[in-house]
Amino acid sequence: MSKNPDKLDVMAYLERINYKGRCEPNIDCLHQLHAAHLTSVPFENLSIHCGEDIVLDLPLVYDKVVRRHRGGFCYELNKLFAWLLEQLGFSVILISASVYGPPGHHMLLLVTLSSGRRVLVDVGIGCGFRLPIFLENGITDAQVNGTFRLRLDSGKWVMEQLNFIGLDSDYIFEEIYGFDLTEKCWRDFSAMSIFQQVSPTTLCCCKSYCSMHLPDGAITYMGRRIISTIYENGKARKTTRQIPEEEIPVFLKDTFGFTLTNKLVPKDEPVQLPPASTPVLS
């Protein structure tokens, strides 16, 4: 059963993400909130691998993230962040993106500022942009963790990231996800949320992971691996080490600040090819 929605506390949320700036519905505040969230709240799916159901219920997600210091996946984190932005006076809607497969694999946010300019917001993906990006065709945004580009292709928006291949002069923009601007309700993602938790065609089901941005990099737990990332001149330098299963709970506590209630079953299996038909937004 849901906890009382009246118990959701904006100040406790701001404290959780270590935000101490001014709270005004403008682009500067949005930038600071976005970066604070990504460097404080991990993108993680460990509930799936601890025998816990992920339920799209705002008070439950608030309790998980704010009170229990956990993270979550896109349907949890972006909805919770949308609630915070609304409380601070921002105009925000939920939209659907396709990372691979049908629409609804990913949820992100679209914020409209008082000037009328629209901004893409996403605190629910492990490898995404650090700062919000204005929704403008052809815009390129060089950030700490990479260079991102938005383009409009036959009525659909595409978010891309620059990746170097070989020499510094050799690079390509690779798609992160595609999306349109149709407003969605949270319940529209219910079927896909369940699918993500149980289908071997999804990353969430096949791999236990927890990842968080750092000021100059990122730290990721996956299965029995720890991946450390350092960003230098727009490039990512990664190192990987193995971790014994018995050390994982201590690592999660020391690195991400939480202790799991149930036993984690580490998983790091290949993602299977999707079937001919997969759930779509309801």
mmCIF file of C-alpha atoms in Angstrom:
data_model
loop_
_atom_site.group_PDB
_atom_site.id
_atom_site.type_symbol
_atom_site.label_atom_id
_atom_site.label_comp_id
_atom_site.label_asym_id
_atom_site.label_seq_id
_atom_site.Cartn_x
_atom_site.Cartn_y
_atom_site.Cartn_z
ATOM 1 C CA MET A 1 0.000 0.000 0.000
ATOM 2 C CA SER A 2 1.232 3.517 -0.778
ATOM 3 C CA LYS A 3 2.607 5.672 1.965
ATOM 4 C CA ASN A 4 0.870 9.004 2.516
ATOM 5 C CA PRO A 5 1.769 11.305 -0.424
ATOM 6 C CA ASP A 6 1.673 14.253 1.978
ATOM 7 C CA LYS A 7 4.824 12.852 3.559
ATOM 8 C CA LEU A 8 6.855 13.548 0.429
ATOM 9 C CA ASP A 9 9.211 16.323 1.504
ATOM 10 C CA VAL A 10 10.938 18.603 -1.018
ATOM 11 C CA MET A 11 13.620 19.669 1.458
ATOM 12 C CA ALA A 12 14.475 16.055 2.291
ATOM 13 C CA TYR A 13 14.760 15.321 -1.430
ATOM 14 C CA LEU A 14 17.077 18.311 -1.948
ATOM 15 C CA GLU A 15 19.186 17.151 0.974
ATOM 16 C CA ARG A 16 19.331 13.659 -0.538
ATOM 17 C CA ILE A 17 20.847 15.044 -3.752
ATOM 18 C CA ASN A 18 23.135 17.436 -1.847
ATOM 19 C CA TYR A 19 21.551 20.486 -3.448
ATOM 20 C CA LYS A 20 22.091 23.776 -1.613
ATOM 21 C CA GLY A 21 21.393 26.321 -4.362
ATOM 22 C CA ARG A 22 18.456 28.592 -5.047
ATOM 23 C CA CYS A 23 15.168 26.949 -6.023
ATOM 24 C CA GLU A 24 13.769 28.906 -8.941
ATOM 25 C CA PRO A 25 12.196 27.539 -12.155
ATOM 26 C CA ASN A 26 14.987 28.681 -14.485
ATOM 27 C CA ILE A 27 17.702 27.026 -16.543
ATOM 28 C CA ASP A 28 20.502 27.675 -14.044
ATOM 29 C CA CYS A 29 18.605 25.937 -11.257
ATOM 30 C CA LEU A 30 17.666 23.087 -13.608
ATOM 31 C CA HIS A 31 21.321 22.571 -14.554
ATOM 32 C CA GLN A 32 22.395 22.441 -10.921
ATOM 33 C CA LEU A 33 19.588 20.110 -9.866
ATOM 34 C CA HIS A 34 20.282 17.753 -12.768
ATOM 35 C CA ALA A 35 24.007 17.490 -12.029
ATOM 36 C CA ALA A 36 23.379 17.151 -8.291
ATOM 37 C CA HIS A 37 20.939 14.301 -8.856
ATOM 38 C CA LEU A 38 23.250 12.363 -11.173
ATOM 39 C CA THR A 39 26.203 12.655 -8.779
ATOM 40 C CA SER A 40 24.137 11.645 -5.730
ATOM 41 C CA VAL A 41 21.541 9.075 -6.790
ATOM 42 C CA PRO A 42 22.713 5.920 -8.598
ATOM 43 C CA PHE A 43 21.077 4.430 -11.646
ATOM 44 C CA GLU A 44 20.481 0.856 -10.469
ATOM 45 C CA ASN A 45 18.298 -2.205 -10.923
ATOM 46 C CA LEU A 46 19.302 -4.236 -7.873
ATOM 47 C CA SER A 47 15.721 -4.687 -6.687
ATOM 48 C CA ILE A 48 15.209 -7.003 -9.661
ATOM 49 C CA HIS A 49 18.091 -9.188 -8.472
ATOM 50 C CA CYS A 50 17.047 -9.143 -4.819
ATOM 51 C CA GLY A 51 13.574 -10.586 -5.325
ATOM 52 C CA GLU A 52 11.893 -7.195 -4.921
ATOM 53 C CA ASP A 53 9.150 -5.991 -7.251
ATOM 54 C CA ILE A 54 9.564 -2.503 -8.670
ATOM 55 C CA VAL A 55 6.184 -0.801 -8.355
ATOM 56 C CA LEU A 56 5.451 2.497 -10.088
ATOM 57 C CA ASP A 57 4.036 4.250 -7.045
ATOM 58 C CA LEU A 58 5.404 7.696 -6.193
ATOM 59 C CA PRO A 59 5.455 7.438 -2.371
ATOM 60 C CA LEU A 60 7.139 4.026 -2.609
ATOM 61 C CA VAL A 61 9.774 5.357 -5.002
ATOM 62 C CA TYR A 62 10.295 8.405 -2.770
ATOM 63 C CA ASP A 63 10.792 6.148 0.232
ATOM 64 C CA LYS A 64 13.265 4.000 -1.688
ATOM 65 C CA VAL A 65 15.371 6.839 -3.084
ATOM 66 C CA VAL A 66 15.140 9.578 -0.470
ATOM 67 C CA ARG A 67 14.707 7.722 2.810
ATOM 68 C CA ARG A 68 16.560 4.487 2.051
ATOM 69 C CA HIS A 69 19.250 6.148 -0.037
ATOM 70 C CA ARG A 70 18.722 3.771 -2.954
ATOM 71 C CA GLY A 71 18.689 4.514 -6.670
ATOM 72 C CA GLY A 72 16.408 3.166 -9.365
ATOM 73 C CA PHE A 73 15.870 2.811 -13.086
ATOM 74 C CA CYS A 74 14.396 5.350 -15.499
ATOM 75 C CA TYR A 75 10.706 4.882 -14.650
ATOM 76 C CA GLU A 76 11.464 5.533 -10.987
ATOM 77 C CA LEU A 77 14.121 8.240 -11.109
ATOM 78 C CA ASN A 78 12.718 10.419 -13.874
ATOM 79 C CA LYS A 79 9.198 10.355 -12.435
ATOM 80 C CA LEU A 80 10.493 11.254 -8.994
ATOM 81 C CA PHE A 81 12.602 14.060 -10.453
ATOM 82 C CA ALA A 82 9.573 15.296 -12.409
ATOM 83 C CA TRP A 83 7.673 15.516 -9.119
ATOM 84 C CA LEU A 84 10.484 17.574 -7.584
ATOM 85 C CA LEU A 85 10.615 19.930 -10.567
ATOM 86 C CA GLU A 86 6.857 20.431 -10.439
ATOM 87 C CA GLN A 87 7.051 21.296 -6.742
ATOM 88 C CA LEU A 88 9.681 23.920 -7.588
ATOM 89 C CA GLY A 89 7.493 25.526 -10.254
ATOM 90 C CA PHE A 90 8.809 23.937 -13.445
ATOM 91 C CA SER A 91 6.502 22.882 -16.283
ATOM 92 C CA VAL A 92 7.409 19.259 -17.040
ATOM 93 C CA ILE A 93 5.941 16.299 -18.924
ATOM 94 C CA LEU A 94 6.901 12.632 -19.286
ATOM 95 C CA ILE A 95 7.874 11.394 -22.749
ATOM 96 C CA SER A 96 8.837 8.007 -24.124
ATOM 97 C CA ALA A 97 12.076 6.975 -25.833
ATOM 98 C CA SER A 98 13.313 3.855 -27.568
ATOM 99 C CA VAL A 99 16.810 2.723 -26.624
ATOM 100 C CA TYR A 100 16.299 -0.458 -28.587
ATOM 101 C CA GLY A 101 13.098 -2.261 -29.435
ATOM 102 C CA PRO A 102 9.655 -0.647 -29.106
ATOM 103 C CA PRO A 103 8.857 2.763 -27.586
ATOM 104 C CA GLY A 104 8.708 2.826 -23.811
ATOM 105 C CA HIS A 105 12.057 1.171 -23.168
ATOM 106 C CA HIS A 106 13.079 4.486 -21.647
ATOM 107 C CA MET A 107 11.308 7.397 -19.996
ATOM 108 C CA LEU A 108 12.655 10.939 -19.956
ATOM 109 C CA LEU A 109 11.389 14.439 -19.291
ATOM 110 C CA LEU A 110 10.655 17.557 -21.283
ATOM 111 C CA VAL A 111 10.724 20.863 -19.400
ATOM 112 C CA THR A 112 9.267 24.068 -20.839
ATOM 113 C CA LEU A 113 10.820 27.240 -19.423
ATOM 114 C CA SER A 114 8.967 30.530 -18.962
ATOM 115 C CA SER A 115 10.683 31.781 -22.128
ATOM 116 C CA GLY A 116 8.996 28.978 -24.071
ATOM 117 C CA ARG A 117 12.262 27.159 -24.749
ATOM 118 C CA ARG A 118 12.119 23.426 -24.165
ATOM 119 C CA VAL A 119 14.782 21.366 -22.431
ATOM 120 C CA LEU A 120 15.448 17.643 -22.441
ATOM 121 C CA VAL A 121 16.007 16.242 -18.939
ATOM 122 C CA ASP A 122 17.145 12.717 -18.023
ATOM 123 C CA VAL A 123 18.405 11.533 -14.627
ATOM 124 C CA GLY A 124 17.391 7.924 -15.313
ATOM 125 C CA ILE A 125 20.100 6.573 -17.592
ATOM 126 C CA GLY A 126 23.614 5.525 -16.664
ATOM 127 C CA CYS A 127 25.503 6.920 -19.643
ATOM 128 C CA GLY A 128 23.512 10.016 -20.518
ATOM 129 C CA PHE A 129 24.222 13.718 -20.585
ATOM 130 C CA ARG A 130 25.334 15.379 -17.343
ATOM 131 C CA LEU A 131 23.423 18.628 -17.961
ATOM 132 C CA PRO A 132 20.012 19.207 -19.575
ATOM 133 C CA ILE A 133 20.059 19.948 -23.300
ATOM 134 C CA PHE A 134 17.893 22.479 -25.133
ATOM 135 C CA LEU A 135 15.533 20.823 -27.591
ATOM 136 C CA GLU A 136 16.936 22.296 -30.789
ATOM 137 C CA ASN A 137 17.592 20.503 -34.054
ATOM 138 C CA GLY A 138 21.320 20.107 -34.697
ATOM 139 C CA ILE A 139 22.446 21.394 -31.310
ATOM 140 C CA THR A 140 25.792 19.973 -30.154
ATOM 141 C CA ASP A 141 26.657 20.132 -26.472
ATOM 142 C CA ALA A 142 30.169 19.334 -25.190
ATOM 143 C CA GLN A 143 29.937 18.258 -21.545
ATOM 144 C CA VAL A 144 32.265 16.745 -18.958
ATOM 145 C CA ASN A 145 31.270 13.195 -19.866
ATOM 146 C CA GLY A 146 31.124 13.590 -23.641
ATOM 147 C CA THR A 147 29.679 15.500 -26.562
ATOM 148 C CA PHE A 148 25.974 15.077 -27.316
ATOM 149 C CA ARG A 149 23.899 16.017 -30.329
ATOM 150 C CA LEU A 150 20.168 16.320 -30.960
ATOM 151 C CA ARG A 151 18.738 16.054 -34.436
ATOM 152 C CA LEU A 152 15.291 15.844 -35.966
ATOM 153 C CA ASP A 153 14.882 13.000 -38.439
ATOM 154 C CA SER A 154 11.568 12.617 -40.314
ATOM 155 C CA GLY A 155 9.578 13.982 -37.386
ATOM 156 C CA LYS A 156 11.426 11.943 -34.751
ATOM 157 C CA TRP A 157 14.093 13.257 -32.409
ATOM 158 C CA VAL A 158 17.387 11.415 -32.009
ATOM 159 C CA MET A 159 19.865 11.842 -29.132
ATOM 160 C CA GLU A 160 23.419 10.956 -30.120
ATOM 161 C CA GLN A 161 26.817 10.884 -28.461
ATOM 162 C CA LEU A 162 30.184 11.385 -30.111
ATOM 163 C CA ASN A 163 32.444 8.334 -29.958
ATOM 164 C CA PHE A 164 36.060 8.240 -31.069
ATOM 165 C CA ILE A 165 37.165 5.286 -33.162
ATOM 166 C CA GLY A 166 40.909 4.830 -33.401
ATOM 167 C CA LEU A 167 42.701 8.133 -33.980
ATOM 168 C CA ASP A 168 41.500 11.373 -32.417
ATOM 169 C CA SER A 169 40.391 12.585 -35.836
ATOM 170 C CA ASP A 170 38.190 9.534 -36.373
ATOM 171 C CA TYR A 171 34.802 9.760 -34.722
ATOM 172 C CA ILE A 172 31.137 9.066 -35.244
ATOM 173 C CA PHE A 173 27.915 10.118 -33.544
ATOM 174 C CA GLU A 174 26.087 7.051 -32.235
ATOM 175 C CA GLU A 175 22.422 7.010 -31.266
ATOM 176 C CA ILE A 176 21.572 6.764 -27.557
ATOM 177 C CA TYR A 177 17.818 6.813 -28.096
ATOM 178 C CA GLY A 178 15.061 8.111 -30.313
ATOM 179 C CA PHE A 179 11.884 9.804 -29.094
ATOM 180 C CA ASP A 180 8.926 11.990 -29.926
ATOM 181 C CA LEU A 181 7.239 14.696 -27.858
ATOM 182 C CA THR A 182 3.937 12.985 -27.123
ATOM 183 C CA GLU A 183 3.052 13.482 -23.465
ATOM 184 C CA LYS A 184 2.709 10.246 -21.478
ATOM 185 C CA CYS A 185 1.231 9.315 -18.119
ATOM 186 C CA TRP A 186 3.260 7.273 -15.660
ATOM 187 C CA ARG A 187 0.845 4.358 -15.938
ATOM 188 C CA ASP A 188 1.614 4.214 -19.673
ATOM 189 C CA PHE A 189 4.971 2.690 -18.725
ATOM 190 C CA SER A 190 3.570 -0.017 -16.428
ATOM 191 C CA ALA A 191 3.655 -2.887 -18.928
ATOM 192 C CA MET A 192 7.158 -2.059 -20.110
ATOM 193 C CA SER A 193 8.372 -1.696 -16.519
ATOM 194 C CA ILE A 194 7.246 -5.251 -15.781
ATOM 195 C CA PHE A 195 8.742 -6.463 -19.062
ATOM 196 C CA GLN A 196 12.109 -4.901 -18.173
ATOM 197 C CA GLN A 197 12.120 -6.779 -14.879
ATOM 198 C CA VAL A 198 11.435 -10.261 -16.266
ATOM 199 C CA SER A 199 12.500 -10.500 -19.915
ATOM 200 C CA PRO A 200 15.930 -11.930 -20.846
ATOM 201 C CA THR A 201 15.846 -9.564 -23.829
ATOM 202 C CA THR A 202 16.463 -6.583 -21.494
ATOM 203 C CA LEU A 203 19.612 -5.307 -19.828
ATOM 204 C CA CYS A 204 17.762 -4.883 -16.537
ATOM 205 C CA CYS A 205 16.904 -8.568 -16.335
ATOM 206 C CA CYS A 206 20.266 -9.897 -17.556
ATOM 207 C CA LYS A 207 22.672 -7.786 -15.534
ATOM 208 C CA SER A 208 22.719 -6.584 -11.936
ATOM 209 C CA TYR A 209 24.162 -3.100 -11.931
ATOM 210 C CA CYS A 210 24.521 0.154 -10.052
ATOM 211 C CA SER A 211 26.182 3.217 -11.570
ATOM 212 C CA MET A 212 26.674 6.819 -10.540
ATOM 213 C CA HIS A 213 28.303 9.882 -12.060
ATOM 214 C CA LEU A 214 31.349 11.331 -10.299
ATOM 215 C CA PRO A 215 32.597 14.905 -10.802
ATOM 216 C CA ASP A 216 35.219 13.739 -13.324
ATOM 217 C CA GLY A 217 34.038 10.230 -14.105
ATOM 218 C CA ALA A 218 31.703 7.433 -13.061
ATOM 219 C CA ILE A 219 31.704 4.273 -10.947
ATOM 220 C CA THR A 220 29.753 1.177 -11.937
ATOM 221 C CA TYR A 221 29.051 -2.173 -10.319
ATOM 222 C CA MET A 222 27.921 -4.919 -12.737
ATOM 223 C CA GLY A 223 27.626 -8.614 -11.855
ATOM 224 C CA ARG A 224 31.041 -9.353 -10.363
ATOM 225 C CA ARG A 225 32.829 -6.428 -11.966
ATOM 226 C CA ILE A 226 33.688 -2.892 -10.903
ATOM 227 C CA ILE A 227 34.148 -0.423 -13.755
ATOM 228 C CA SER A 228 35.833 2.919 -13.055
ATOM 229 C CA THR A 229 35.567 5.678 -15.659
ATOM 230 C CA ILE A 230 37.622 8.859 -15.913
ATOM 231 C CA TYR A 231 36.699 11.577 -18.418
ATOM 232 C CA GLU A 232 39.584 13.392 -20.082
ATOM 233 C CA ASN A 233 39.102 15.886 -22.916
ATOM 234 C CA GLY A 234 35.689 14.475 -23.702
ATOM 235 C CA LYS A 235 36.906 10.880 -23.806
ATOM 236 C CA ALA A 236 36.201 8.050 -21.379
ATOM 237 C CA ARG A 237 39.052 5.966 -19.972
ATOM 238 C CA LYS A 238 37.763 2.801 -18.294
ATOM 239 C CA THR A 239 39.375 0.256 -15.995
ATOM 240 C CA THR A 240 37.718 -2.958 -14.827
ATOM 241 C CA ARG A 241 38.411 -5.256 -11.902
ATOM 242 C CA GLN A 242 36.713 -8.340 -10.553
ATOM 243 C CA ILE A 243 35.046 -8.329 -7.139
ATOM 244 C CA PRO A 244 34.308 -11.434 -5.038
ATOM 245 C CA GLU A 245 30.623 -11.906 -4.364
ATOM 246 C CA GLU A 246 31.068 -11.637 -0.594
ATOM 247 C CA GLU A 247 32.598 -8.157 -1.006
ATOM 248 C CA ILE A 248 29.748 -6.717 -3.080
ATOM 249 C CA PRO A 249 27.532 -5.609 -0.131
ATOM 250 C CA VAL A 250 30.441 -3.712 1.452
ATOM 251 C CA PHE A 251 31.297 -2.079 -1.880
ATOM 252 C CA LEU A 252 27.699 -0.948 -2.383
ATOM 253 C CA LYS A 253 27.575 0.500 1.127
ATOM 254 C CA ASP A 254 30.931 2.285 0.900
ATOM 255 C CA THR A 255 30.473 3.562 -2.659
ATOM 256 C CA PHE A 256 26.751 4.254 -3.027
ATOM 257 C CA GLY A 257 25.691 4.597 0.597
ATOM 258 C CA PHE A 258 23.035 1.898 0.939
ATOM 259 C CA THR A 259 22.579 -1.605 2.298
ATOM 260 C CA LEU A 260 20.269 -4.030 0.536
ATOM 261 C CA THR A 261 17.541 -5.631 2.644
ATOM 262 C CA ASN A 262 17.446 -8.882 0.679
ATOM 263 C CA LYS A 263 20.296 -10.996 -0.634
ATOM 264 C CA LEU A 264 21.619 -9.897 -4.016
ATOM 265 C CA VAL A 265 22.083 -12.545 -6.692
ATOM 266 C CA PRO A 266 24.791 -11.125 -8.983
ATOM 267 C CA LYS A 267 24.048 -11.499 -12.681
ATOM 268 C CA ASP A 268 25.985 -10.616 -15.801
ATOM 269 C CA GLU A 269 24.524 -12.563 -18.715
ATOM 270 C CA PRO A 270 24.303 -11.658 -22.412
ATOM 271 C CA VAL A 271 21.098 -9.941 -23.456
ATOM 272 C CA GLN A 272 19.078 -12.214 -25.741
ATOM 273 C CA LEU A 273 17.652 -11.161 -29.074
ATOM 274 C CA PRO A 274 14.126 -9.746 -28.644
ATOM 275 C CA PRO A 275 11.138 -11.797 -29.795
ATOM 276 C CA ALA A 276 9.031 -10.744 -32.747
ATOM 277 C CA SER A 277 6.563 -9.069 -30.415
ATOM 278 C CA THR A 278 7.312 -7.180 -27.188
ATOM 279 C CA PRO A 279 5.092 -5.025 -24.970
ATOM 280 C CA VAL A 280 4.526 -1.433 -25.989
ATOM 281 C CA LEU A 281 3.135 1.502 -24.091
ATOM 282 C CA SER A 282 -0.359 0.744 -22.860
#
